[in-house]
Every structure is written in C-alpha cells, then in structure tokens.
Coordinates of C-alpha atoms and ligand atoms in Angstrom, one line a residue:
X1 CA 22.0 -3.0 -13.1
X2 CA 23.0 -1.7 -9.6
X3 CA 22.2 -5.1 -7.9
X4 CA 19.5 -3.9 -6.0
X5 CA 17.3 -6.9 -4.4
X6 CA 13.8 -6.2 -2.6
X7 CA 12.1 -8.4 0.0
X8 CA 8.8 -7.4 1.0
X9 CA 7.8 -8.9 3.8
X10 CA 4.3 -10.1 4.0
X11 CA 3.2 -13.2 5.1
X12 CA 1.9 -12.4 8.6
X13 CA -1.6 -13.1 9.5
X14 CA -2.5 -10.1 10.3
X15 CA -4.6 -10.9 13.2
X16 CA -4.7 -7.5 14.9
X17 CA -6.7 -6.6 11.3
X18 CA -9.5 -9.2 13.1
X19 CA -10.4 -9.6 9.2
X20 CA -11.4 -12.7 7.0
X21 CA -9.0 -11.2 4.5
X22 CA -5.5 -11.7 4.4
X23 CA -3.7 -8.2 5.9
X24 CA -2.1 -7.2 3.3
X25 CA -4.6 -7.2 0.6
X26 CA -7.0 -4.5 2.8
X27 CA -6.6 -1.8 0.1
X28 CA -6.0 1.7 0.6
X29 CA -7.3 4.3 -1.9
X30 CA -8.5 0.9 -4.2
X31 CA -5.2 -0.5 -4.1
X32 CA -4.3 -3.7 -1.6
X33 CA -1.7 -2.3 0.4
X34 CA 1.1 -5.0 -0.3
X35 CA 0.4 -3.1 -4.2
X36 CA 1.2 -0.2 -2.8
X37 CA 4.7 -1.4 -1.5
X38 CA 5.7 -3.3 -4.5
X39 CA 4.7 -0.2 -6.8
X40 CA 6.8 1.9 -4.8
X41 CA 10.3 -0.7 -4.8
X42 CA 9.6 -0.6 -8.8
X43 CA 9.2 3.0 -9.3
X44 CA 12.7 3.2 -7.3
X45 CA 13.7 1.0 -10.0
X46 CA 14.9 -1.9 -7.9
X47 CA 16.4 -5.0 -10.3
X48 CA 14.2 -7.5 -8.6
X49 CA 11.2 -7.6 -5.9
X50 CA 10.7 -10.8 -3.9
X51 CA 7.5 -11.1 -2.0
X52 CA 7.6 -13.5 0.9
X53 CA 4.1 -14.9 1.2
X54 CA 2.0 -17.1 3.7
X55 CA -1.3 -18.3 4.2
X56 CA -2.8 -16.1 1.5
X57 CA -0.2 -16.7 -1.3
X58 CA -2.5 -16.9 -3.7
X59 CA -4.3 -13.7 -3.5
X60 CA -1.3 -12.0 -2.9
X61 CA -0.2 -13.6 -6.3
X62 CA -3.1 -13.7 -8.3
X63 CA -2.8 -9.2 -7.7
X64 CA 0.6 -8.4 -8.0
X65 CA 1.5 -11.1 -10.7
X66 CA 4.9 -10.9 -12.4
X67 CA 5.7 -8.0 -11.0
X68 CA 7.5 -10.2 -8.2
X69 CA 9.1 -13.1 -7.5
X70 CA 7.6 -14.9 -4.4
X71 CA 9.1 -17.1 -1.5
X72 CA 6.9 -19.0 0.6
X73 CA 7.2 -19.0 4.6
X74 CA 5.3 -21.6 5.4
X75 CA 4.8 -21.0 9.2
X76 CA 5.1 -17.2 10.3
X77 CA 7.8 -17.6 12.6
X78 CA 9.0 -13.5 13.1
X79 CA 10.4 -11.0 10.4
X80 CA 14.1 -12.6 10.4
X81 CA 12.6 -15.9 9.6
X82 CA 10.5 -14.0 6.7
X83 CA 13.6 -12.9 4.8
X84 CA 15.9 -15.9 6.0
X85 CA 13.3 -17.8 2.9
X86 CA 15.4 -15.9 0.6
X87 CA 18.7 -17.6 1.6
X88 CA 19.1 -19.7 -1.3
X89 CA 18.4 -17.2 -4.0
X90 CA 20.0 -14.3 -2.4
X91 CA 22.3 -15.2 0.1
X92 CA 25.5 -15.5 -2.6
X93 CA 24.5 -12.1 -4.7
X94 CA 26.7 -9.3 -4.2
X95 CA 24.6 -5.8 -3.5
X96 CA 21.8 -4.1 -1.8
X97 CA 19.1 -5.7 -0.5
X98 CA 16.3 -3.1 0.4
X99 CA 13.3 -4.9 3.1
X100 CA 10.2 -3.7 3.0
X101 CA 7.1 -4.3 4.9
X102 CA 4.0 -5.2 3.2
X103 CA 1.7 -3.2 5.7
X104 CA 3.7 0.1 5.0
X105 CA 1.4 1.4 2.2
X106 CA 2.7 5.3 2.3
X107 CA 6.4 4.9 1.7
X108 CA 7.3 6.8 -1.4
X109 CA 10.2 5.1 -4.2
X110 CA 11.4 8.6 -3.5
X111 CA 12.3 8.0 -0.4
X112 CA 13.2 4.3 -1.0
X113 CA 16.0 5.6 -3.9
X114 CA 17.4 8.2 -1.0
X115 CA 17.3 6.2 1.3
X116 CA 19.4 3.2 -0.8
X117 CA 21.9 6.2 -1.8
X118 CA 22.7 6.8 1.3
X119 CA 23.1 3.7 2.2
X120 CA 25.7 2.7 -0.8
X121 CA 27.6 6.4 -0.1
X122 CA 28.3 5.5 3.6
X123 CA 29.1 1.6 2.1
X124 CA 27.2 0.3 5.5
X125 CA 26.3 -2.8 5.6
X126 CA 23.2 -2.1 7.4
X127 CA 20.8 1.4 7.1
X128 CA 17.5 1.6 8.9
X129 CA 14.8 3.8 7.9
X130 CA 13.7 6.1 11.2
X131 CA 11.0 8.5 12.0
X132 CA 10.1 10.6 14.5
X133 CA 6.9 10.5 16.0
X134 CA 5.1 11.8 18.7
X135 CA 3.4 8.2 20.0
X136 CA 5.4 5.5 19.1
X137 CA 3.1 3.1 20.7
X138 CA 4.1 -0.4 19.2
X139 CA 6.6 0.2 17.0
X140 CA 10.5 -1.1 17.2
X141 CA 12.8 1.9 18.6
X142 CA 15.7 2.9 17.9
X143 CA 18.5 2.6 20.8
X144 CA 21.4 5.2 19.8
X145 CA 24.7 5.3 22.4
X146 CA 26.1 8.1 23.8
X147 CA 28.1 9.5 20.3
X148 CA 24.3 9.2 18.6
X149 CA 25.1 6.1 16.4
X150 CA 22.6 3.7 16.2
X151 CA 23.0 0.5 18.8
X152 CA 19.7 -1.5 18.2
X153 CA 16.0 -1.9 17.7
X154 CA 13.9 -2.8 21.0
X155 CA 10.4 -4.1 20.3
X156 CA 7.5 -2.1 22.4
X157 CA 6.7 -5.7 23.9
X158 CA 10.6 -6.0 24.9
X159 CA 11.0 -2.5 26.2
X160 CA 12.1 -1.0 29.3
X161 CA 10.6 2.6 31.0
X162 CA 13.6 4.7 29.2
X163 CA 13.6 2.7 26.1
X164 CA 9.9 2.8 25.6
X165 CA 10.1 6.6 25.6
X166 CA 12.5 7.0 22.6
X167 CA 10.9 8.3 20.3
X168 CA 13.1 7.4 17.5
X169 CA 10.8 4.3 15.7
X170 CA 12.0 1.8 13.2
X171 CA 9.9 1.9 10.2
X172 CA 10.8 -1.7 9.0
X173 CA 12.3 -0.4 5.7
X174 CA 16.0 -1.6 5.2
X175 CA 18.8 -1.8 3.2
X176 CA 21.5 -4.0 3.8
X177 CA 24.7 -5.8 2.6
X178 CA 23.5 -8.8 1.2
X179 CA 26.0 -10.8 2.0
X180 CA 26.5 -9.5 5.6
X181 CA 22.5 -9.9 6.1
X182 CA 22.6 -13.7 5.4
X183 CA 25.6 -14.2 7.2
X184 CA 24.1 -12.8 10.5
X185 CA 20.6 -13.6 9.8
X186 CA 21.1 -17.1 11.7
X187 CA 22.3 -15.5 14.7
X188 CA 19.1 -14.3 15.2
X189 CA 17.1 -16.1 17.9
X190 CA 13.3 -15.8 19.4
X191 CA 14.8 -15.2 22.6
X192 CA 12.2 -12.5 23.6
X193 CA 8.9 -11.4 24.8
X194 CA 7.1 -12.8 21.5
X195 CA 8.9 -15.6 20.7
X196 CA 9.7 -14.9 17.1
X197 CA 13.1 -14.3 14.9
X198 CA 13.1 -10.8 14.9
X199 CA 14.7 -9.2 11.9
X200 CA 15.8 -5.5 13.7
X201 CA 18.3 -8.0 15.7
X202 CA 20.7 -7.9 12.9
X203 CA 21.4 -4.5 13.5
X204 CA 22.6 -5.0 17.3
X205 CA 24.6 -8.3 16.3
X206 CA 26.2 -5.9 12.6
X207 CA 27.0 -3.2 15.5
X208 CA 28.4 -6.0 17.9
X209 CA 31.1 -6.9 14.7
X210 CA 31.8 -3.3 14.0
X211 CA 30.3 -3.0 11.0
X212 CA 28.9 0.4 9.6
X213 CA 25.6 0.6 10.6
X214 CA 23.3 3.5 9.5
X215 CA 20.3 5.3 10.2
X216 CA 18.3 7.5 7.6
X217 CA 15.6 9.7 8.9
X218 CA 12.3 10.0 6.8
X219 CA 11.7 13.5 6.2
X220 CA 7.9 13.0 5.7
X221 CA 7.0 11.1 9.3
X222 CA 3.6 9.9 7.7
X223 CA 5.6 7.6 5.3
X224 CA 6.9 5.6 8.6
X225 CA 3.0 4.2 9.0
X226 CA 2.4 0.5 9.9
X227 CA -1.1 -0.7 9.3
X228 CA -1.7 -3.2 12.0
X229 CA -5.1 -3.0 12.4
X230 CA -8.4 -0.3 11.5
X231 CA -7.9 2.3 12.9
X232 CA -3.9 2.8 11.1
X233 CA -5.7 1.5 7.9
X234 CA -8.0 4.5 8.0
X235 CA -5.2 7.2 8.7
X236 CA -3.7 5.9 5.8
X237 CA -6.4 6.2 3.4
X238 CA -6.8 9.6 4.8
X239 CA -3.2 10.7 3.6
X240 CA -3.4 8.5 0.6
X241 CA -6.6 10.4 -0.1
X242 CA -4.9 13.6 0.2
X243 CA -2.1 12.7 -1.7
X244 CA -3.7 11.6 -4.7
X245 CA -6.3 14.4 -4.7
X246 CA -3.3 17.1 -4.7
X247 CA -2.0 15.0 -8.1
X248 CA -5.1 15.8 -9.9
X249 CA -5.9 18.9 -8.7
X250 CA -1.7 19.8 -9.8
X251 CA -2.6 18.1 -13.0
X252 CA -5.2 20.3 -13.4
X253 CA -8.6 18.9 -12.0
X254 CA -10.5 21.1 -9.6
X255 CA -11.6 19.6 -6.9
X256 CA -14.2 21.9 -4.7
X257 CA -13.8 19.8 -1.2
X258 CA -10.6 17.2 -1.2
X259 CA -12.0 16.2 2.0
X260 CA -15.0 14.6 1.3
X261 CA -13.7 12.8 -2.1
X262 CA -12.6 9.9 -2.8
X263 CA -10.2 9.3 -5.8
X264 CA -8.9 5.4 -6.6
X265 CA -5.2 5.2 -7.4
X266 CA -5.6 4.4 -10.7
X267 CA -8.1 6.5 -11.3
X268 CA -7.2 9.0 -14.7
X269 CA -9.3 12.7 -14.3
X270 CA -8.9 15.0 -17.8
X271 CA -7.9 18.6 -17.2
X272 CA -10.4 21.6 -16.4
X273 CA -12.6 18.5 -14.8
X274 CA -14.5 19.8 -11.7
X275 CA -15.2 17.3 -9.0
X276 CA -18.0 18.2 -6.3
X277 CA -18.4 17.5 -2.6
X278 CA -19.7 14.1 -1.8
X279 CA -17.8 12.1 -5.0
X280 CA -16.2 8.3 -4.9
X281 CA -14.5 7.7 -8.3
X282 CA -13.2 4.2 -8.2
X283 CA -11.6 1.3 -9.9
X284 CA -10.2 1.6 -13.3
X285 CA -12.6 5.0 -13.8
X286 CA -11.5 7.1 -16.9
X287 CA -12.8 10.7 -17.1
X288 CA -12.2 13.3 -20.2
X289 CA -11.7 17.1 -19.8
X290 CA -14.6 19.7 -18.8
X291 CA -16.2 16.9 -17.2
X292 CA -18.4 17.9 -14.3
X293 CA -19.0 15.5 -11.6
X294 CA -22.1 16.5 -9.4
X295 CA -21.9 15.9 -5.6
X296 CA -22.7 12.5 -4.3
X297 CA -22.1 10.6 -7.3
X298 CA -20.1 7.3 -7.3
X299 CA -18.3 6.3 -10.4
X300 CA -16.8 2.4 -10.7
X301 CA -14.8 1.1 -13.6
X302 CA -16.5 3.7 -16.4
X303 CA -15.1 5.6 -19.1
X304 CA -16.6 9.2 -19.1
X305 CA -15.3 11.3 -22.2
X306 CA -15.4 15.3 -22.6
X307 CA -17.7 17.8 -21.5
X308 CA -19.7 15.0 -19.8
X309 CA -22.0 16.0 -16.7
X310 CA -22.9 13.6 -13.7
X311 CA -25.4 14.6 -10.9
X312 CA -26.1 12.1 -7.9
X313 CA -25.9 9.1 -10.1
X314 CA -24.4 5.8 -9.7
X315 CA -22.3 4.5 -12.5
X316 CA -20.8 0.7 -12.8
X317 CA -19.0 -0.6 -15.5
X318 CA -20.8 2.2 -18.4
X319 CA -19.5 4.5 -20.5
X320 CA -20.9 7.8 -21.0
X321 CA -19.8 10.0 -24.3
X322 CA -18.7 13.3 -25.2
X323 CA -21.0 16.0 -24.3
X324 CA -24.3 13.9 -22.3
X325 CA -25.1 14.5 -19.3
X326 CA -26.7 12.0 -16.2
X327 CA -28.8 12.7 -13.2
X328 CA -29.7 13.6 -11.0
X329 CA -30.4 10.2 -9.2
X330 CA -29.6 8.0 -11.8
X331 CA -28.4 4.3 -12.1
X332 CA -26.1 3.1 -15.1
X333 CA -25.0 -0.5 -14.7
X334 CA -22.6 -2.8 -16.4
X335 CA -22.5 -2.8 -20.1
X336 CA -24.1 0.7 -20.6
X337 CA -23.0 2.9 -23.3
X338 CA -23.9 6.4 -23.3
X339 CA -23.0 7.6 -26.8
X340 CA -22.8 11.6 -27.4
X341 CA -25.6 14.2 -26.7
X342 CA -27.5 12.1 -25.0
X343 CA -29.7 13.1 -21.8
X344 CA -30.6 10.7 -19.2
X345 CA -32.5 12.2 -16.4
X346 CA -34.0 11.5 -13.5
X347 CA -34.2 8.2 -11.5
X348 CA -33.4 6.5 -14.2
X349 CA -31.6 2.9 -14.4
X350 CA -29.8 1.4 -17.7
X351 CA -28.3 -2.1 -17.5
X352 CA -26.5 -3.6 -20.8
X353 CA -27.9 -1.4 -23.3
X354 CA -26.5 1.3 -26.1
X355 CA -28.1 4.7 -25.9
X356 CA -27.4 6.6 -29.1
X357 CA -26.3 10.1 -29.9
X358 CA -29.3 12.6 -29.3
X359 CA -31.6 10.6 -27.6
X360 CA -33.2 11.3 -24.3
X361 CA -34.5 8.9 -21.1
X362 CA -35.9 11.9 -18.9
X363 CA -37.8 10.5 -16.0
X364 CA -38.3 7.4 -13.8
X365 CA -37.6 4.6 -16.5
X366 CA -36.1 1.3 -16.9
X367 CA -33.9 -0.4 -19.8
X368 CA -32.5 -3.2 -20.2
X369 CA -31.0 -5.1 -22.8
X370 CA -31.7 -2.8 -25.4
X371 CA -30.4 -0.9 -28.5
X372 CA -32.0 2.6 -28.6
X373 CA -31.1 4.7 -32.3
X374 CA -30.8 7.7 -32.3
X375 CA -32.6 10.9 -31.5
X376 CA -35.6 8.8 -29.4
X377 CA -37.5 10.2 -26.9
X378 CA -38.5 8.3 -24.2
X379 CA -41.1 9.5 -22.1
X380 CA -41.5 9.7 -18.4
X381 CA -42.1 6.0 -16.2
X382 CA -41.0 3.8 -19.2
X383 CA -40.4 0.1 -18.8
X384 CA -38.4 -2.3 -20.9
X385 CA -39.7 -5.3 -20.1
X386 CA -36.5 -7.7 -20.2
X387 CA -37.1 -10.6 -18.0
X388 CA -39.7 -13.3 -17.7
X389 CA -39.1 -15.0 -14.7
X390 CA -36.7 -17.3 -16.3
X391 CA -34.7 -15.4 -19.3
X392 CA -33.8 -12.2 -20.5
X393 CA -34.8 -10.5 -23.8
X394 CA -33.7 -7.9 -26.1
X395 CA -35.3 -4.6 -27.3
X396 CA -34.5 -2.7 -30.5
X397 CA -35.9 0.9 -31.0
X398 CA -35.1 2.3 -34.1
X399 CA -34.3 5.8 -34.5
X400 CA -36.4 9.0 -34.2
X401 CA -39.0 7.2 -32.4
X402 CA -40.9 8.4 -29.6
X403 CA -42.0 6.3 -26.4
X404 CA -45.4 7.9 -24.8
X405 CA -45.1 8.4 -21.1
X406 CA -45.7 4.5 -18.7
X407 CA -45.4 2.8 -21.6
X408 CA -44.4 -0.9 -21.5
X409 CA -42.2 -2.3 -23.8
X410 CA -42.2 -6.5 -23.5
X411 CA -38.9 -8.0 -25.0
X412 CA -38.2 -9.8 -27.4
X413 CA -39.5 -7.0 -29.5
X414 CA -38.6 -4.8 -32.3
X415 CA -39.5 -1.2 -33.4
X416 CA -38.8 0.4 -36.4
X417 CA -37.2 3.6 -37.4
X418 CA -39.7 6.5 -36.6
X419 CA -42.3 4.2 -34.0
X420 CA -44.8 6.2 -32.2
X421 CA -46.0 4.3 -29.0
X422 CA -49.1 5.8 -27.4
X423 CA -48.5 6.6 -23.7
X424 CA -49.7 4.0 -21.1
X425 CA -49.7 1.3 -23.9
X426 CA -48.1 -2.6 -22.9
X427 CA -46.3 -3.4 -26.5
X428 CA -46.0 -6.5 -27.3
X429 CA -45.6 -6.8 -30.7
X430 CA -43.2 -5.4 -33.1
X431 CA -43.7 -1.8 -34.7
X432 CA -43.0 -1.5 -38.4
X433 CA -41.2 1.8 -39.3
X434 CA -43.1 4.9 -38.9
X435 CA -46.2 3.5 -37.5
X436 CA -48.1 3.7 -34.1
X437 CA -48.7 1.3 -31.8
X438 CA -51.6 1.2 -29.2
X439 CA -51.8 -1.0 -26.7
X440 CA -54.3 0.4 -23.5
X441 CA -57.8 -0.4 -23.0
X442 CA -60.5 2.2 -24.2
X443 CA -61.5 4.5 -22.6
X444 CA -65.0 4.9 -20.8
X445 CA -66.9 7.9 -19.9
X446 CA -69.7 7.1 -17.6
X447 CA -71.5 11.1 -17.1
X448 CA -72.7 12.6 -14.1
X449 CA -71.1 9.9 -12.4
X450 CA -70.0 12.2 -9.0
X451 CA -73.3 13.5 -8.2
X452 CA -74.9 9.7 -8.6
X453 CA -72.1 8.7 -6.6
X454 CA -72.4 10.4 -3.4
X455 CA -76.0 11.3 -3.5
X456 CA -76.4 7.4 -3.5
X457 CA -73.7 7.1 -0.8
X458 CA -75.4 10.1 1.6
X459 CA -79.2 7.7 1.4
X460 CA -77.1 4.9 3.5
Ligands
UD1_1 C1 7.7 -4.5 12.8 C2 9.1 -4.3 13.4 C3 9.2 -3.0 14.2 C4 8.8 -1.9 13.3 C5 7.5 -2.1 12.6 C6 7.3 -1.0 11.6 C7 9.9 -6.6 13.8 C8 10.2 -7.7 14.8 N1 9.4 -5.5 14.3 O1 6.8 -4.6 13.9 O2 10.5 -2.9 14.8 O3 8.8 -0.7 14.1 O4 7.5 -3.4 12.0 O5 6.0 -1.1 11.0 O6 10.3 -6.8 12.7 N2 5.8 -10.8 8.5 C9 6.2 -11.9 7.7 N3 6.5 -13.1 8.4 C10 6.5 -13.2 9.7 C11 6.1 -12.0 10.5 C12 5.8 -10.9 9.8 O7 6.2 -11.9 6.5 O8 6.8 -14.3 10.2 C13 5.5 -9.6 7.7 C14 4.1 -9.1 8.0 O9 3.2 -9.5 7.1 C15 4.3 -7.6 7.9 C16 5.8 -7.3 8.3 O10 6.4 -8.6 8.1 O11 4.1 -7.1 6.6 C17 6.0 -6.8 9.7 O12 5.4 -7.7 10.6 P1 4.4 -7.1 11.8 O13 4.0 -8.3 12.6 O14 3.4 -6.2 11.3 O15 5.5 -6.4 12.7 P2 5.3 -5.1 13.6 O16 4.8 -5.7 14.9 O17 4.5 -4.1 13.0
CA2 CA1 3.4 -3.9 11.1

C-alpha cells in the first residue's frame, strides 16, 4: 500500500461529441474510452480508482463494474467541482491522489507510475502532466515564470494573445497532495469565461502558498490527447490501432498492412497467424496459431483454433476448429460451431448449428438450426428449411450422408446415418439410415419439341 487514490473524471456531457451516447463510453479500438483510463490507473497499480459520474452513471457502471468506486456529480458544474464529490472519502487520507480525465484514452500506466514517482521524489504537493504540441487549440496551457517553474493553467477560452501561443498544454492528468488538494479545492471559483470550477486553478492558488509545484513532461506527445469530439476520437483510434497491431505483430502475428486492420483490445491472435489487408477482428475474438485470415473478413466474438483459414467471410459469435477453412464470402452467425476439417465454401451462411469434423458446405447454401455428423457432403444451393412463418425447427443429418445439389431440407426433420438425398428434391419426411430420398416431380420428355415450336411460332 503506497496510498495512491485515482479520480477519474467523467461526468461531463460531452456535448461537443453531438452524440446520443454518453462521451465517455464512445470506444476506441472496442473499448469505451473511460475503460481505457481506468485500465491504465490499475495497471499502474493504484490502491483505489474513484470514478465521478453524471448523467450516464449507469452505463458507465454497468462497464467498468468493480473495478471502481463511483461518486456522483449531480450537476456538471467544472472539473474542480468533479473531484471536490470526493471530499468526504478522501479529503482526510494521507497520500497521492492521481486525476485523470475520462476522455484521455492513450495515456499509458507507464507513464501514470513515472509520472506519480516523480511526483513523490520532489514531495510536491501538486505535479501536472505537460506535453508539447504543435496546435494546442483548446487545451489548458501551461504559464511558467521567468526561472521556468510552473505559475498556472489558462484555459484557451480565458487566454490572452501571448498565453494562447504557449505551447506547453495541460493534459488533465494529476497527482497531488491529497490533503493539500482538498484544502485548496474550495478556493476555487467559476470566475471565468465558462463559468465553471476549474480544477487547473489549484495549481495557481498551491503556487500562490509556496508550495512545490511540479511539472512532468510526457515523453510520448500522443498520450496528452483529449477526445472532445470526432474528429480527436478518430486520431485516437488511429494510434490505438497502431499500438495494438505492433503488440501482435511483436508477439508474433504477421500482419501484411497494419494500416487497413483493425484489431479490438481484447482481441487474443496465436503466433505465426497472418492477418491480411482489409481485416476487422473484434470483441472478445480468439484466434489459434497458423491461422490465416483472408482480406476483408470481419470476425466478432468467435473462437478460431489452429491452422484455421478465413477468406472474405463474416463471422459472429461461431467457432471455427482446428484445421477448416471458410470463404470466400461466407456468413457464420451466432451459435455456429465449426468442428475440425471442415470446408465451408462459398456464399454460404450457418446460424445456430454444429458442423462436424470432415464435412463440407461448398456453395450457395443455407443452415439453420441443425446438427450435421460427420463427413456429409452438401451439395451446391442447399436449403434448411428452419422457419415457418411463425417458429423455428431443427434438422439432424446423420453422418456420411450426402445432400444432392438445390435440395430442400423442411425442419422438423431427421436423416439417418448414410442418407442419400436426390438433387433438386423438397424433403419432408425423415430418411431412415442408409436410404434415398426423392422428392422432385418426374420428369417429362416431350420429342421434337423445338422444331414444333418455332415452325408453329414462324405461321403467326
Ligand atoms: C480540460 C482542462 C484543460 C486540459 C484538458 C486536457 C479544465 C478546466 N480544463 O479541458 O486544462 O488541457 O482538459 O484534455 O479542467 N468533467 C466532469 N465534471 C464536470 C466537467 C468535466 O466530470 O463538471 C470531466 C469530463 O467528463 C472530462 C474531464 O472532466 O472527462 C475534462 O472535462 P472537459 O470538459 O473535457 O475539459 P476540457 O475542456 O477538455
Ligand atoms: Ca476534454
């Protein structure tokens, strides 16, 4: 235990965002962005992490769970006001508190454990995380005197000509005293151009005591990011993409264009796994070793084990097992397992049904709801026939059987082991192991038919 406290501040509403949902829940690489600050103060191994919340409390709770503690701020009156809601479990605590803003999604617990080192050597009671950066447009600067110690934070909104071209910003990442930050947290007031308790004041009224007051500069500029609104939310998937493909592609995972794909944060990619141009893995996606994912494929919450390949499909919720391969242009929705050796071609789509090992789906079909054994063959342009309008039915196919081309299989229905189902035939009766099943009109062979045809047409 080193006493080390967290706020994260994140309660605002966000409205430069101009979104229905609440700001800090716009994920970044799959992950809401307040889950991005909270995983970093953990992984710095902070001994508690309060969240201040707002209007959207309860999404913010329902994600991040117990890894918090939460205080409310029922009206967002400015950042000072934010932390001031942790007065009465904080304010008597001896230690570090570290702030954090909830829109800051690229700061690293790296940085966060430097930066709170730094802060304990110098025994400040205040230390600001800085950055340099070549537009500071919008964000707080920070004011040094003439012997380059920091003074205080001016808001874009409350700066003058020379202040507004420091470009020394404030990255809303602090540590302070924790007893010094309540006791000059109500001297904060809203006297400025936006009304609100600003928290950066502290620093000016710390300096204006003669306290220590620090400033530690990030080393890695793109860290300092505030995601106000779009456009900052899509530079910081853009690092956030880059940073996570360099992980797997360090772990092992080669990745032929990082540019163009899109790995989820808690995405897990196998070693000796290629990933192609064009590829969105996302969710809580799982994928083995000597996997190959095919360009423009998009892979949601599935489990994909060894030796695996995936061309231009589409895969939701389904697992896919060692050594089968999917695509190109196929569909797999939820509750699809793939077991091993399977092929599963093209255009096909599978929704809540078990494909077993050595069986083969190769062209333009549909099942649903089904158990397919072993080693079957279905032919091209086959229908399972799940739904009447009102419910859903299942379909059993036993093993070794062998589906004829367009035929249509109408559920509930059972075939045996070892079925044989002509091509084109509508089934809609069970097959008993091992026998054939016809189901198509006759056929009829009328002769001479062409020559009738037209000479009778060319008399007109
Ligand atoms: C803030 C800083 C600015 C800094 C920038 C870095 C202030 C006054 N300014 O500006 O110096 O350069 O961050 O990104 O602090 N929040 C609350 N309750 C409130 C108001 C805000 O919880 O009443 C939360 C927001 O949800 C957000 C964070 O505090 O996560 C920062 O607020 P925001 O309005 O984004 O401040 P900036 O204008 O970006
Ligand atoms: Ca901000």
């Amino acid at each position: 235990m080193k006493n080390r406290y967290v706020i994260v501040l994140a309660a605002g509403q966000g409205t430069r965002m101009k979104s229905k949902l609440y700001k800090v829940m716009h994920p970044v690489m799959g992950r809401p962005m307040v889950g991005h600050v909270v995983q970093a103060a953990l992984d710095a191994e902070v001994d508690r992490v309060y969240t201040v919340t707002g209007v959207g409390a309860d999404l913010v709770k329902d994600y991040l769970q117990d890894q918090s503690d939460y205080l409310y701020q029922d009206e967002q009156l400015g950042t000072a006001h934010a932390v001031e809601q942790g007065r009465s479990l904080l304010a008597d605590k001896k230690g570090t508190t570290l702030v954090l803003s909830g829109d800051t999604p690229l700061l690293q617990a790296e940085t966060i454990k430097k930066l709170m080192d730094f802060h304990e050597k110098k025994d400040a009671k205040a230390t600001i995380l800085t950055a340099q950066t070549e537009n500071p447009f919008g964000y707080g600067r920070v004011i040094r005197t003439e012997d380059g110690s920091v003074h205080k934070i001016v808001e874009e909104k409350d700066a003058n000509t020379t202040e507004k071209a420091v470009q020394e910003i404030n990255t809303g990442t602090y540590c302070f005293d924790n007893e010094s930050l309540f006791e000059v947290l109500e001297k904060v007031d809203n006297n400025n151009a936006q009304g609100e308790y600003y928290l950066p004041d502290v620093i000016e009224i710390l300096k204006d005591r003669k306290e220590i007051v620090e400033a530690y500069q990030l080393e890695n500029k793109d860290e300092s990011l505030g995601v106000n609104d779009r456009v900052a939310l899509s530079e910081a998937q853009l690092i956030m993409q880059a940073r996570v493909n360099e992980k797997h592609m360090v772990n092992g995972v080669t990745i032929i264009d990082p540019q163009t794909t899109y790995i989820e944060m808690d995405v897990e990619i196998g070693q000796d796994t290629v990933i192609e141009p064009g590829t969105y893995l996302k969710g809580t996606t799982v994928i083995g070793e000597d996997v190959l994912i095919g360009s423009d494929s998009t892979i949601i919450d599935s489990q994909i084990k060894d030796r695996v390949t995936i061309r231009q499909s589409v895969l939701e919720e389904a697992e896919v097992k060692e050594d089968s391969d999917i695509g190109p242009y196929s569909h797999l929705r939820a509750n699809t397992v793939i077991e091993e050796k399977v092929h599963i071609g093209n255009f096909v789509e599978i929704k809540n049904s078990t494909i077993s090992e050595g069986s083969a789906v190769g062209h333009h079909s549909y099942i649903g709801d089904a158990e397919v054994g072993s080693k079957v063959n279905v032919g091209a342009g086959v229908v399972f026939a799940n739904y009447n309008g009102k419910e859903k039915f299942k379909t059993t196919v036993g093993s070794h059987s062998f589906i004829g081309s367009n035929a249509t299989l109408v559920a509930p229905l059972h075939l045996g082991d070892k079925s044989f189902v002509a091509a084109g035939s509508t089934i809609i009766e069970d097959l008993p192991k091992e026998s054939l099943g016809i189901g198509r009109g006759r056929q009829v062979i009328k002769k001479d038919f062409y020559t009738n045809y037209f000479e009778n047409k060319n008399e007109d």
